[in-house]
CSV table of C-alpha atoms in Angstrom, one decimal:
chain,number,residue,atom,x,y,z
E,268,TRP,CA,143.4,129.4,151.4
E,269,SER,CA,147.1,129.5,152.4
E,270,THR,CA,148.2,128.4,148.9
E,271,HIS,CA,146.1,131.1,147.3
E,272,ILE,CA,147.5,133.7,149.7
E,273,THR,CA,151.1,132.7,149.1
E,274,GLY,CA,150.7,132.9,145.3
E,275,LEU,CA,148.8,136.2,145.7
E,276,CYS,CA,151.6,137.7,147.8
E,277,LYS,CA,154.2,136.6,145.3
E,278,LYS,CA,152.3,138.3,142.5
E,279,VAL,CA,151.8,141.5,144.6
E,280,GLY,CA,155.4,141.5,145.7
E,281,SER,CA,156.4,141.5,142.0
E,282,THR,CA,154.0,144.4,141.3
E,283,ILE,CA,155.5,146.5,144.2
E,284,GLY,CA,159.0,145.8,142.8
E,285,PHE,CA,157.9,147.0,139.4
E,286,LEU,CA,156.4,150.2,140.9
E,287,ARG,CA,159.6,150.8,142.9
E,288,ARG,CA,161.8,150.5,139.8
E,289,ASN,CA,159.6,152.7,137.6
E,290,LEU,CA,158.1,155.3,140.0
E,291,ARG,CA,161.1,156.1,142.1
E,292,ASN,CA,161.1,159.8,141.0
E,293,CYS,CA,157.3,160.3,141.1
E,294,PRO,CA,155.6,162.3,143.9
E,295,GLN,CA,154.6,160.4,147.0
E,296,GLU,CA,150.9,160.7,146.3
E,297,CYS,CA,151.4,159.2,142.8
E,298,ARG,CA,153.2,156.2,144.4
E,299,ARG,CA,150.4,155.8,146.9
E,300,LEU,CA,147.7,155.9,144.2
E,301,ALA,CA,149.7,153.4,142.1
E,302,TYR,CA,149.9,151.0,145.1
E,303,ILE,CA,146.2,151.3,145.8
E,304,ALA,CA,145.2,150.8,142.1
E,305,LEU,CA,147.7,148.0,141.1
E,306,ALA,CA,148.6,146.2,144.3
E,307,ARG,CA,146.0,146.6,147.0
E,308,SER,CA,143.2,146.0,144.5
E,309,SER,CA,144.8,142.5,143.9
E,310,LEU,CA,145.1,141.9,147.6
E,311,GLU,CA,141.4,142.5,148.1
E,312,TYR,CA,139.9,140.9,144.9
E,313,ALA,CA,137.2,138.5,146.0
E,314,ALA,CA,138.5,138.8,149.6
E,315,VAL,CA,135.0,138.2,151.1
E,316,VAL,CA,135.4,134.6,149.9
E,317,TRP,CA,138.9,133.8,151.1
E,318,ASP,CA,139.4,136.3,154.0
E,319,PRO,CA,141.9,134.2,156.2
E,320,TYR,CA,141.5,133.5,159.9
E,321,LEU,CA,145.0,132.0,160.4
E,322,ARG,CA,147.4,134.6,161.9
E,323,LYS,CA,150.2,133.5,159.6
E,324,ASP,CA,148.1,134.2,156.5
E,325,ILE,CA,146.8,137.6,157.9
E,326,ASP,CA,150.4,138.6,158.7
E,327,LYS,CA,151.6,137.6,155.2
E,328,LEU,CA,149.1,139.9,153.6
E,329,GLU,CA,149.9,142.8,156.0
E,330,SER,CA,153.6,142.4,155.2
E,331,MET,CA,152.8,143.3,151.6
E,332,GLN,CA,151.2,146.6,152.7
E,333,ARG,CA,154.1,147.3,155.0
E,334,ARG,CA,156.5,146.8,152.2
E,335,ALA,CA,154.5,149.2,150.1
E,336,ALA,CA,154.6,151.8,152.8
E,337,ARG,CA,158.4,151.8,152.6
E,338,PHE,CA,158.2,152.2,148.8
E,339,ILE,CA,155.7,155.0,149.0
E,340,THR,CA,157.7,157.0,151.6
E,341,LYS,CA,161.0,155.9,150.1
E,342,ASP,CA,162.1,155.1,153.6
E,343,TYR,CA,164.0,151.7,153.5
E,344,LYS,CA,166.3,152.2,156.4
E,345,SER,CA,164.2,153.0,159.5
E,346,ARG,CA,164.2,150.1,161.9
E,347,ASP,CA,162.9,151.7,165.2
E,348,PRO,CA,159.8,149.9,166.6
E,349,GLY,CA,156.5,151.1,165.2
E,350,CYS,CA,158.1,153.1,162.3
E,351,VAL,CA,156.2,151.3,159.6
E,352,GLY,CA,153.0,151.6,161.5
E,353,ARG,CA,153.5,155.4,161.7
E,354,MET,CA,154.1,155.4,157.9
E,355,LEU,CA,150.8,153.6,157.3
E,356,ASP,CA,148.9,156.0,159.6
E,357,THR,CA,150.4,159.0,157.8
E,358,LEU,CA,149.5,157.6,154.5
E,359,LYS,CA,146.0,156.8,155.7
E,360,LEU,CA,146.3,153.1,154.8
E,361,PRO,CA,144.3,151.1,157.4
E,362,PRO,CA,145.2,147.4,158.0
E,363,LEU,CA,144.0,145.1,155.3
E,364,GLU,CA,142.4,142.9,157.9
E,365,GLU,CA,140.0,145.8,158.9
E,366,ARG,CA,139.3,146.5,155.2
E,367,ARG,CA,138.4,142.8,154.6
E,368,ARG,CA,136.0,142.9,157.6
E,369,GLN,CA,134.4,146.0,156.1
E,370,LEU,CA,134.0,144.3,152.7
E,371,ARG,CA,132.4,141.3,154.3
E,372,LEU,CA,129.9,143.4,156.3
E,373,ASN,CA,129.0,145.4,153.2
E,374,MET,CA,128.3,142.2,151.3
E,375,LEU,CA,126.1,140.8,154.1
E,376,TYR,CA,124.2,144.2,154.2
E,377,LYS,CA,123.6,143.8,150.4
E,378,ILE,CA,122.4,140.2,150.8
E,379,ALA,CA,120.2,141.1,153.8
E,380,ASN,CA,118.6,144.0,151.9
E,381,ASP,CA,118.1,142.0,148.6
E,382,LEU,CA,120.6,144.1,146.7
E,383,THR,CA,122.3,141.0,145.2
E,384,PRO,CA,119.7,139.1,143.1
E,385,ALA,CA,122.1,136.2,142.7
E,386,LEU,CA,122.2,135.6,146.4
E,387,PRO,CA,118.5,135.8,147.7
E,388,ALA,CA,118.4,136.6,151.4
E,389,GLY,CA,115.9,133.8,152.0
E,390,ASP,CA,118.3,131.2,150.7
E,391,PHE,CA,121.2,132.1,153.0
E,392,LEU,CA,119.9,134.0,156.0
E,393,THR,CA,117.4,133.0,158.7
E,394,GLN,CA,116.1,135.7,161.0
E,395,SER,CA,116.8,135.1,164.7
E,396,SER,CA,114.2,135.6,167.5
E,397,SER,CA,112.2,138.7,166.8
E,398,GLU,CA,112.4,139.6,170.5
E,399,ARG,CA,115.0,142.3,170.9
E,400,ARG,CA,117.4,141.3,173.7
E,401,ARG,CA,121.1,141.4,174.3
E,402,VAL,CA,122.9,138.1,174.4
E,403,ARG,CA,126.3,138.3,175.9
E,404,PRO,CA,129.3,136.1,174.8
E,405,THR,CA,129.9,132.9,176.8
E,406,ALA,CA,132.4,133.6,179.6
E,407,TYR,CA,134.8,131.2,181.3
E,408,ASP,CA,136.9,131.8,184.4
E,409,GLY,CA,140.5,132.2,183.5
E,410,TYR,CA,140.0,131.0,180.0
E,411,GLU,CA,139.3,132.8,176.7
E,412,THR,CA,137.4,130.7,174.1
E,413,HIS,CA,138.5,130.8,170.5
E,414,ASN,CA,135.1,129.4,169.4
E,415,ILE,CA,133.5,132.1,167.2
E,416,ILE,CA,130.0,130.9,168.0
E,417,GLN,CA,130.6,131.1,171.8
E,418,ARG,CA,132.0,134.6,171.4
E,419,GLN,CA,129.0,136.1,169.7
E,420,ALA,CA,126.8,138.8,171.1
E,421,LYS,CA,123.3,139.8,169.8
E,422,ASN,CA,122.9,143.5,170.0
E,423,ASN,CA,120.2,144.3,167.4
E,424,SER,CA,116.7,143.4,166.3
E,425,ARG,CA,117.9,142.2,162.8
E,426,CYS,CA,120.0,139.3,164.1
E,427,PHE,CA,120.4,136.2,162.0
E,428,LYS,CA,120.8,132.6,163.1
E,429,VAL,CA,124.4,131.5,162.9
E,430,PRO,CA,124.7,128.4,160.6
E,431,PRO,CA,125.8,125.3,162.5
E,432,SER,CA,129.5,124.4,162.0
E,433,LYS,CA,131.8,121.7,163.2
E,434,THR,CA,135.1,122.6,161.7
E,435,ASP,CA,137.4,125.7,162.1
E,436,GLN,CA,137.3,126.2,158.3
E,437,TYR,CA,133.5,126.4,158.1
E,438,ARG,CA,133.3,128.2,161.4
E,439,ASN,CA,135.4,131.0,159.9
E,440,SER,CA,133.7,131.0,156.4
E,441,PHE,CA,131.9,134.0,155.1
E,442,PHE,CA,128.3,133.5,156.4
E,443,VAL,CA,129.2,132.0,159.8
E,444,ARG,CA,131.9,134.6,160.6
E,445,THR,CA,130.1,137.6,159.2
E,446,VAL,CA,126.7,136.9,160.7
E,447,VAL,CA,128.4,136.8,164.1
E,448,GLU,CA,129.9,140.2,163.5
E,449,TRP,CA,126.6,141.5,162.1
E,450,ASN,CA,124.7,140.4,165.2
E,451,SER,CA,127.1,142.4,167.4
E,452,LEU,CA,126.3,145.7,165.6
E,453,PRO,CA,124.1,148.3,167.2
E,454,ASP,CA,120.4,148.3,166.1
E,455,ASP,CA,120.6,151.8,164.5
E,456,VAL,CA,123.5,150.7,162.3
E,457,VAL,CA,121.9,147.6,160.8
E,458,LYS,CA,118.8,149.6,160.0
E,459,LEU,CA,120.5,152.3,158.0
E,460,PRO,CA,118.8,152.8,154.7
E,461,THR,CA,121.7,152.8,152.3
E,462,LEU,CA,124.9,150.9,151.8
E,463,SER,CA,127.0,154.0,151.9
E,464,SER,CA,125.6,155.1,155.3
E,465,PHE,CA,126.1,151.5,156.6
E,466,ALA,CA,129.7,151.4,155.4
E,467,SER,CA,130.4,154.8,156.9
E,468,ALA,CA,129.0,153.8,160.3
E,469,THR,CA,130.7,150.4,160.5
E,470,GLY,CA,134.0,151.9,159.4
E,471,ARG,CA,133.9,154.1,162.5
E,472,LEU,CA,133.2,151.2,164.9
E,473,PRO,CA,136.0,149.4,166.8
E,474,VAL,CA,137.3,146.2,165.2
E,475,THR,CA,135.7,143.1,166.7
E,476,PRO,CA,137.9,140.8,168.8
E,477,LYS,CA,140.0,138.4,166.8
E,478,PHE,CA,138.6,134.9,166.9
């Protein structure tokens, strides 16, 4: 998806430039809402499909939001370490990587609870062992594996089987990657009755380790 992300960032960069030229005298909250509506919405359109796993692509997307933070605050000169991060915290703009993770988990919740008729749960998800038990990630002495399958943990009674995968691309695709993250969620979270309650609960959980 690198080509797609490069083109997307070029488009969003132009949008931010347009907003900067035309909203320079607007209140900060107006500039923030304009970024969310016209730029961030593009950065997240269909993101459950193309959510990148390569750090270069993740950083490229985050750079767009960092650029927007300077536009919103009208601070183009600060260069001290962490200054843009503080801007984002003040503006309540979480990292796009975290938001994409939330979008993927929300989509899997809808599929698992038959809220998406076009994607029947039975066609895409297979229930794991009904026995509730915790499975810890594979550990190696002095070595940290980057294999998403080996890093999974099963923490709830609604775990699904992880589809077999042989390539990094498929291993980091929606169903493989998100099922691993779903399986690590607490039991009380995956059993929540509504999408809004699930989204609220997972939004408060720590971000899973980067694969």
